[in-house]
């Protein structure tokens, strides 16, 4: 049954071939109009061309700047979090990690937000001046880890 289905007569028209002589019906200009850029053969307009108006891509500002691919990304540890979670004592990266104060492999920088009342010895990669002052004020100490390469994956 399905193999006998055919389109109705006249439902499918043949494609009209243009540019094959005036008597063929689509000759001479072949549907392209007369003269002008669109009537010509060849490349046409480039991508983004807006007809003489300054194109969108050229109207955008030229943004400068530089992003250092070797910058050191520290994970921040503030004194207020240490004050909340730790007792007086000595702490290195492993103990800070076990207390869930740091995570991952990024180097750790101690910052001075908050106040400190406990005597601590902290071993970190870097510390701000205010953090140093606060720790030393209560009799503590900050030991810095000297590393050749402070990229996250070392």
PDB file of C-alpha atoms in Angstrom:
ATOM      1  CA  UNK A   1       0.000   0.000   0.000  1.00  0.00           C
ATOM      2  CA  UNK A   2       2.675   2.531   1.044  1.00  0.00           C
ATOM      3  CA  UNK A   3       4.801   1.660  -1.963  1.00  0.00           C
ATOM      4  CA  UNK A   4       2.098   2.972  -4.304  1.00  0.00           C
ATOM      5  CA  UNK A   5       1.953   6.483  -2.791  1.00  0.00           C
ATOM      6  CA  UNK A   6       2.917   9.258  -5.203  1.00  0.00           C
ATOM      7  CA  UNK A   7       2.621  13.044  -5.081  1.00  0.00           C
ATOM      8  CA  UNK A   8      -0.365  14.509  -6.901  1.00  0.00           C
ATOM      9  CA  UNK A   9       0.300  15.617 -10.485  1.00  0.00           C
ATOM     10  CA  UNK A  10       1.712  19.160 -10.478  1.00  0.00           C
ATOM     11  CA  UNK A  11       2.478  19.118  -6.739  1.00  0.00           C
ATOM     12  CA  UNK A  12       6.224  18.867  -7.339  1.00  0.00           C
ATOM     13  CA  UNK A  13       7.608  21.414  -9.759  1.00  0.00           C
ATOM     14  CA  UNK A  14      10.995  21.244 -11.386  1.00  0.00           C
ATOM     15  CA  UNK A  15      13.628  23.677 -10.190  1.00  0.00           C
ATOM     16  CA  UNK A  16      13.879  26.696 -12.480  1.00  0.00           C
ATOM     17  CA  UNK A  17      17.412  27.029 -13.862  1.00  0.00           C
ATOM     18  CA  UNK A  18      18.338  30.678 -14.205  1.00  0.00           C
ATOM     19  CA  UNK A  19      20.877  32.403 -16.393  1.00  0.00           C
ATOM     20  CA  UNK A  20      20.319  30.130 -19.411  1.00  0.00           C
ATOM     21  CA  UNK A  21      19.187  32.682 -21.970  1.00  0.00           C
ATOM     22  CA  UNK A  22      16.352  35.217 -22.151  1.00  0.00           C
ATOM     23  CA  UNK A  23      13.887  32.843 -23.827  1.00  0.00           C
ATOM     24  CA  UNK A  24      14.319  30.276 -21.033  1.00  0.00           C
ATOM     25  CA  UNK A  25      12.494  32.616 -18.638  1.00  0.00           C
ATOM     26  CA  UNK A  26      15.194  33.305 -16.052  1.00  0.00           C
ATOM     27  CA  UNK A  27      17.961  34.655 -18.228  1.00  0.00           C
ATOM     28  CA  UNK A  28      19.819  37.966 -18.445  1.00  0.00           C
ATOM     29  CA  UNK A  29      19.964  39.123 -14.789  1.00  0.00           C
ATOM     30  CA  UNK A  30      18.893  35.734 -13.371  1.00  0.00           C
ATOM     31  CA  UNK A  31      16.876  37.167 -10.477  1.00  0.00           C
ATOM     32  CA  UNK A  32      19.728  39.357  -9.203  1.00  0.00           C
ATOM     33  CA  UNK A  33      18.346  42.740 -10.268  1.00  0.00           C
ATOM     34  CA  UNK A  34      20.397  45.206 -12.286  1.00  0.00           C
ATOM     35  CA  UNK A  35      23.944  46.235 -11.453  1.00  0.00           C
ATOM     36  CA  UNK A  36      25.233  46.814  -7.953  1.00  0.00           C
ATOM     37  CA  UNK A  37      27.300  44.705  -5.605  1.00  0.00           C
ATOM     38  CA  UNK A  38      24.711  41.938  -5.293  1.00  0.00           C
ATOM     39  CA  UNK A  39      24.522  41.511  -9.051  1.00  0.00           C
ATOM     40  CA  UNK A  40      28.237  40.808  -9.322  1.00  0.00           C
ATOM     41  CA  UNK A  41      29.964  37.496  -8.906  1.00  0.00           C
ATOM     42  CA  UNK A  42      32.643  37.133  -6.301  1.00  0.00           C
ATOM     43  CA  UNK A  43      33.249  37.593  -2.622  1.00  0.00           C
ATOM     44  CA  UNK A  44      30.516  39.917  -1.400  1.00  0.00           C
ATOM     45  CA  UNK A  45      30.778  41.770   1.906  1.00  0.00           C
ATOM     46  CA  UNK A  46      33.117  40.792   4.708  1.00  0.00           C
ATOM     47  CA  UNK A  47      31.933  39.544   8.080  1.00  0.00           C
ATOM     48  CA  UNK A  48      30.690  42.380  10.280  1.00  0.00           C
ATOM     49  CA  UNK A  49      30.373  44.918   7.449  1.00  0.00           C
ATOM     50  CA  UNK A  50      27.698  47.515   8.231  1.00  0.00           C
ATOM     51  CA  UNK A  51      27.581  49.589   5.057  1.00  0.00           C
ATOM     52  CA  UNK A  52      29.983  52.396   5.925  1.00  0.00           C
ATOM     53  CA  UNK A  53      28.871  52.745   9.542  1.00  0.00           C
ATOM     54  CA  UNK A  54      31.664  51.950  11.991  1.00  0.00           C
ATOM     55  CA  UNK A  55      31.120  48.260  12.748  1.00  0.00           C
ATOM     56  CA  UNK A  56      30.189  47.048  16.209  1.00  0.00           C
ATOM     57  CA  UNK A  57      33.512  45.267  16.642  1.00  0.00           C
ATOM     58  CA  UNK A  58      35.415  48.515  16.022  1.00  0.00           C
ATOM     59  CA  UNK A  59      33.139  50.561  18.304  1.00  0.00           C
ATOM     60  CA  UNK A  60      34.171  48.478  21.325  1.00  0.00           C
ATOM     61  CA  UNK A  61      36.932  49.852  23.567  1.00  0.00           C
ATOM     62  CA  UNK A  62      40.408  48.405  23.286  1.00  0.00           C
ATOM     63  CA  UNK A  63      40.858  46.811  26.672  1.00  0.00           C
ATOM     64  CA  UNK A  64      44.421  46.634  27.864  1.00  0.00           C
ATOM     65  CA  UNK A  65      45.842  44.931  30.888  1.00  0.00           C
ATOM     66  CA  UNK A  66      47.685  41.753  31.642  1.00  0.00           C
ATOM     67  CA  UNK A  67      46.845  38.607  33.582  1.00  0.00           C
ATOM     68  CA  UNK A  68      49.911  36.952  35.066  1.00  0.00           C
ATOM     69  CA  UNK A  69      49.749  33.206  34.391  1.00  0.00           C
ATOM     70  CA  UNK A  70      52.223  32.585  37.245  1.00  0.00           C
ATOM     71  CA  UNK A  71      50.435  34.563  39.955  1.00  0.00           C
ATOM     72  CA  UNK A  72      50.267  32.984  43.388  1.00  0.00           C
ATOM     73  CA  UNK A  73      46.699  32.343  44.506  1.00  0.00           C
ATOM     74  CA  UNK A  74      46.586  32.134  48.293  1.00  0.00           C
ATOM     75  CA  UNK A  75      43.763  30.722  50.351  1.00  0.00           C
ATOM     76  CA  UNK A  76      42.921  33.230  53.046  1.00  0.00           C
ATOM     77  CA  UNK A  77      42.812  32.377  56.745  1.00  0.00           C
ATOM     78  CA  UNK A  78      41.608  35.129  59.082  1.00  0.00           C
ATOM     79  CA  UNK A  79      42.377  35.383  62.797  1.00  0.00           C
ATOM     80  CA  UNK A  80      38.669  35.420  63.711  1.00  0.00           C
ATOM     81  CA  UNK A  81      38.215  31.872  62.356  1.00  0.00           C
ATOM     82  CA  UNK A  82      41.296  30.675  64.220  1.00  0.00           C
ATOM     83  CA  UNK A  83      39.980  32.281  67.422  1.00  0.00           C
ATOM     84  CA  UNK A  84      36.644  30.472  67.051  1.00  0.00           C
ATOM     85  CA  UNK A  85      38.003  26.997  66.289  1.00  0.00           C
ATOM     86  CA  UNK A  86      41.437  26.532  67.848  1.00  0.00           C
ATOM     87  CA  UNK A  87      42.835  26.310  71.368  1.00  0.00           C
ATOM     88  CA  UNK A  88      46.273  27.658  72.303  1.00  0.00           C
ATOM     89  CA  UNK A  89      49.067  25.578  70.805  1.00  0.00           C
ATOM     90  CA  UNK A  90      51.114  24.896  67.707  1.00  0.00           C
ATOM     91  CA  UNK A  91      49.501  24.380  64.297  1.00  0.00           C
ATOM     92  CA  UNK A  92      50.854  23.535  60.859  1.00  0.00           C
ATOM     93  CA  UNK A  93      49.089  22.996  57.515  1.00  0.00           C
ATOM     94  CA  UNK A  94      48.009  19.424  58.350  1.00  0.00           C
ATOM     95  CA  UNK A  95      46.445  20.393  61.685  1.00  0.00           C
ATOM     96  CA  UNK A  96      44.758  23.444  60.142  1.00  0.00           C
ATOM     97  CA  UNK A  97      43.374  21.166  57.420  1.00  0.00           C
ATOM     98  CA  UNK A  98      42.111  18.625  59.987  1.00  0.00           C
ATOM     99  CA  UNK A  99      40.274  21.463  61.797  1.00  0.00           C
ATOM    100  CA  UNK A 100      38.716  22.377  58.410  1.00  0.00           C
ATOM    101  CA  UNK A 101      40.226  25.860  58.427  1.00  0.00           C
ATOM    102  CA  UNK A 102      41.953  25.309  55.081  1.00  0.00           C
ATOM    103  CA  UNK A 103      41.434  22.928  52.181  1.00  0.00           C
ATOM    104  CA  UNK A 104      42.997  22.080  48.836  1.00  0.00           C
ATOM    105  CA  UNK A 105      46.596  22.646  47.825  1.00  0.00           C
ATOM    106  CA  UNK A 106      46.811  26.440  47.491  1.00  0.00           C
ATOM    107  CA  UNK A 107      49.345  28.156  49.753  1.00  0.00           C
ATOM    108  CA  UNK A 108      47.904  29.727  52.916  1.00  0.00           C
ATOM    109  CA  UNK A 109      48.057  33.403  53.846  1.00  0.00           C
ATOM    110  CA  UNK A 110      47.161  34.533  57.354  1.00  0.00           C
ATOM    111  CA  UNK A 111      45.224  37.813  57.514  1.00  0.00           C
ATOM    112  CA  UNK A 112      44.520  40.009  60.530  1.00  0.00           C
ATOM    113  CA  UNK A 113      40.718  40.287  60.492  1.00  0.00           C
ATOM    114  CA  UNK A 114      39.379  39.742  64.005  1.00  0.00           C
ATOM    115  CA  UNK A 115      41.086  39.637  67.403  1.00  0.00           C
ATOM    116  CA  UNK A 116      43.232  36.928  68.937  1.00  0.00           C
ATOM    117  CA  UNK A 117      43.422  36.025  72.645  1.00  0.00           C
ATOM    118  CA  UNK A 118      45.253  32.662  72.549  1.00  0.00           C
ATOM    119  CA  UNK A 119      48.985  32.042  72.299  1.00  0.00           C
ATOM    120  CA  UNK A 120      49.527  30.261  68.978  1.00  0.00           C
ATOM    121  CA  UNK A 121      52.432  29.084  66.880  1.00  0.00           C
ATOM    122  CA  UNK A 122      51.268  28.972  63.259  1.00  0.00           C
ATOM    123  CA  UNK A 123      53.158  27.591  60.274  1.00  0.00           C
ATOM    124  CA  UNK A 124      51.850  29.136  57.031  1.00  0.00           C
ATOM    125  CA  UNK A 125      53.193  30.351  53.685  1.00  0.00           C
ATOM    126  CA  UNK A 126      52.547  34.054  54.192  1.00  0.00           C
ATOM    127  CA  UNK A 127      51.086  36.506  56.721  1.00  0.00           C
ATOM    128  CA  UNK A 128      50.009  40.137  56.653  1.00  0.00           C
ATOM    129  CA  UNK A 129      51.613  42.714  58.954  1.00  0.00           C
ATOM    130  CA  UNK A 130      48.419  43.078  60.991  1.00  0.00           C
ATOM    131  CA  UNK A 131      48.197  39.294  61.481  1.00  0.00           C
ATOM    132  CA  UNK A 132      51.846  39.173  62.598  1.00  0.00           C
ATOM    133  CA  UNK A 133      51.279  42.003  65.055  1.00  0.00           C
ATOM    134  CA  UNK A 134      48.155  40.371  66.513  1.00  0.00           C
ATOM    135  CA  UNK A 135      49.822  36.960  66.977  1.00  0.00           C
ATOM    136  CA  UNK A 136      52.999  38.438  68.496  1.00  0.00           C
ATOM    137  CA  UNK A 137      50.953  40.716  70.775  1.00  0.00           C
ATOM    138  CA  UNK A 138      49.528  37.671  72.634  1.00  0.00           C
ATOM    139  CA  UNK A 139      52.941  35.970  72.748  1.00  0.00           C
ATOM    140  CA  UNK A 140      52.551  33.725  69.701  1.00  0.00           C
ATOM    141  CA  UNK A 141      54.757  33.135  66.689  1.00  0.00           C
ATOM    142  CA  UNK A 142      54.327  32.778  62.926  1.00  0.00           C
ATOM    143  CA  UNK A 143      56.714  30.465  61.076  1.00  0.00           C
ATOM    144  CA  UNK A 144      56.808  30.961  57.319  1.00  0.00           C
ATOM    145  CA  UNK A 145      57.199  28.031  54.940  1.00  0.00           C
ATOM    146  CA  UNK A 146      59.886  28.774  52.368  1.00  0.00           C
ATOM    147  CA  UNK A 147      58.854  27.350  49.017  1.00  0.00           C
ATOM    148  CA  UNK A 148      60.574  27.584  45.684  1.00  0.00           C
ATOM    149  CA  UNK A 149      57.356  27.413  43.700  1.00  0.00           C
ATOM    150  CA  UNK A 150      54.034  28.518  45.171  1.00  0.00           C
ATOM    151  CA  UNK A 151      51.863  27.283  42.329  1.00  0.00           C
ATOM    152  CA  UNK A 152      48.767  25.348  43.502  1.00  0.00           C
ATOM    153  CA  UNK A 153      49.815  21.967  42.125  1.00  0.00           C
ATOM    154  CA  UNK A 154      53.164  21.654  43.938  1.00  0.00           C
TER     155      UNK A 154
END
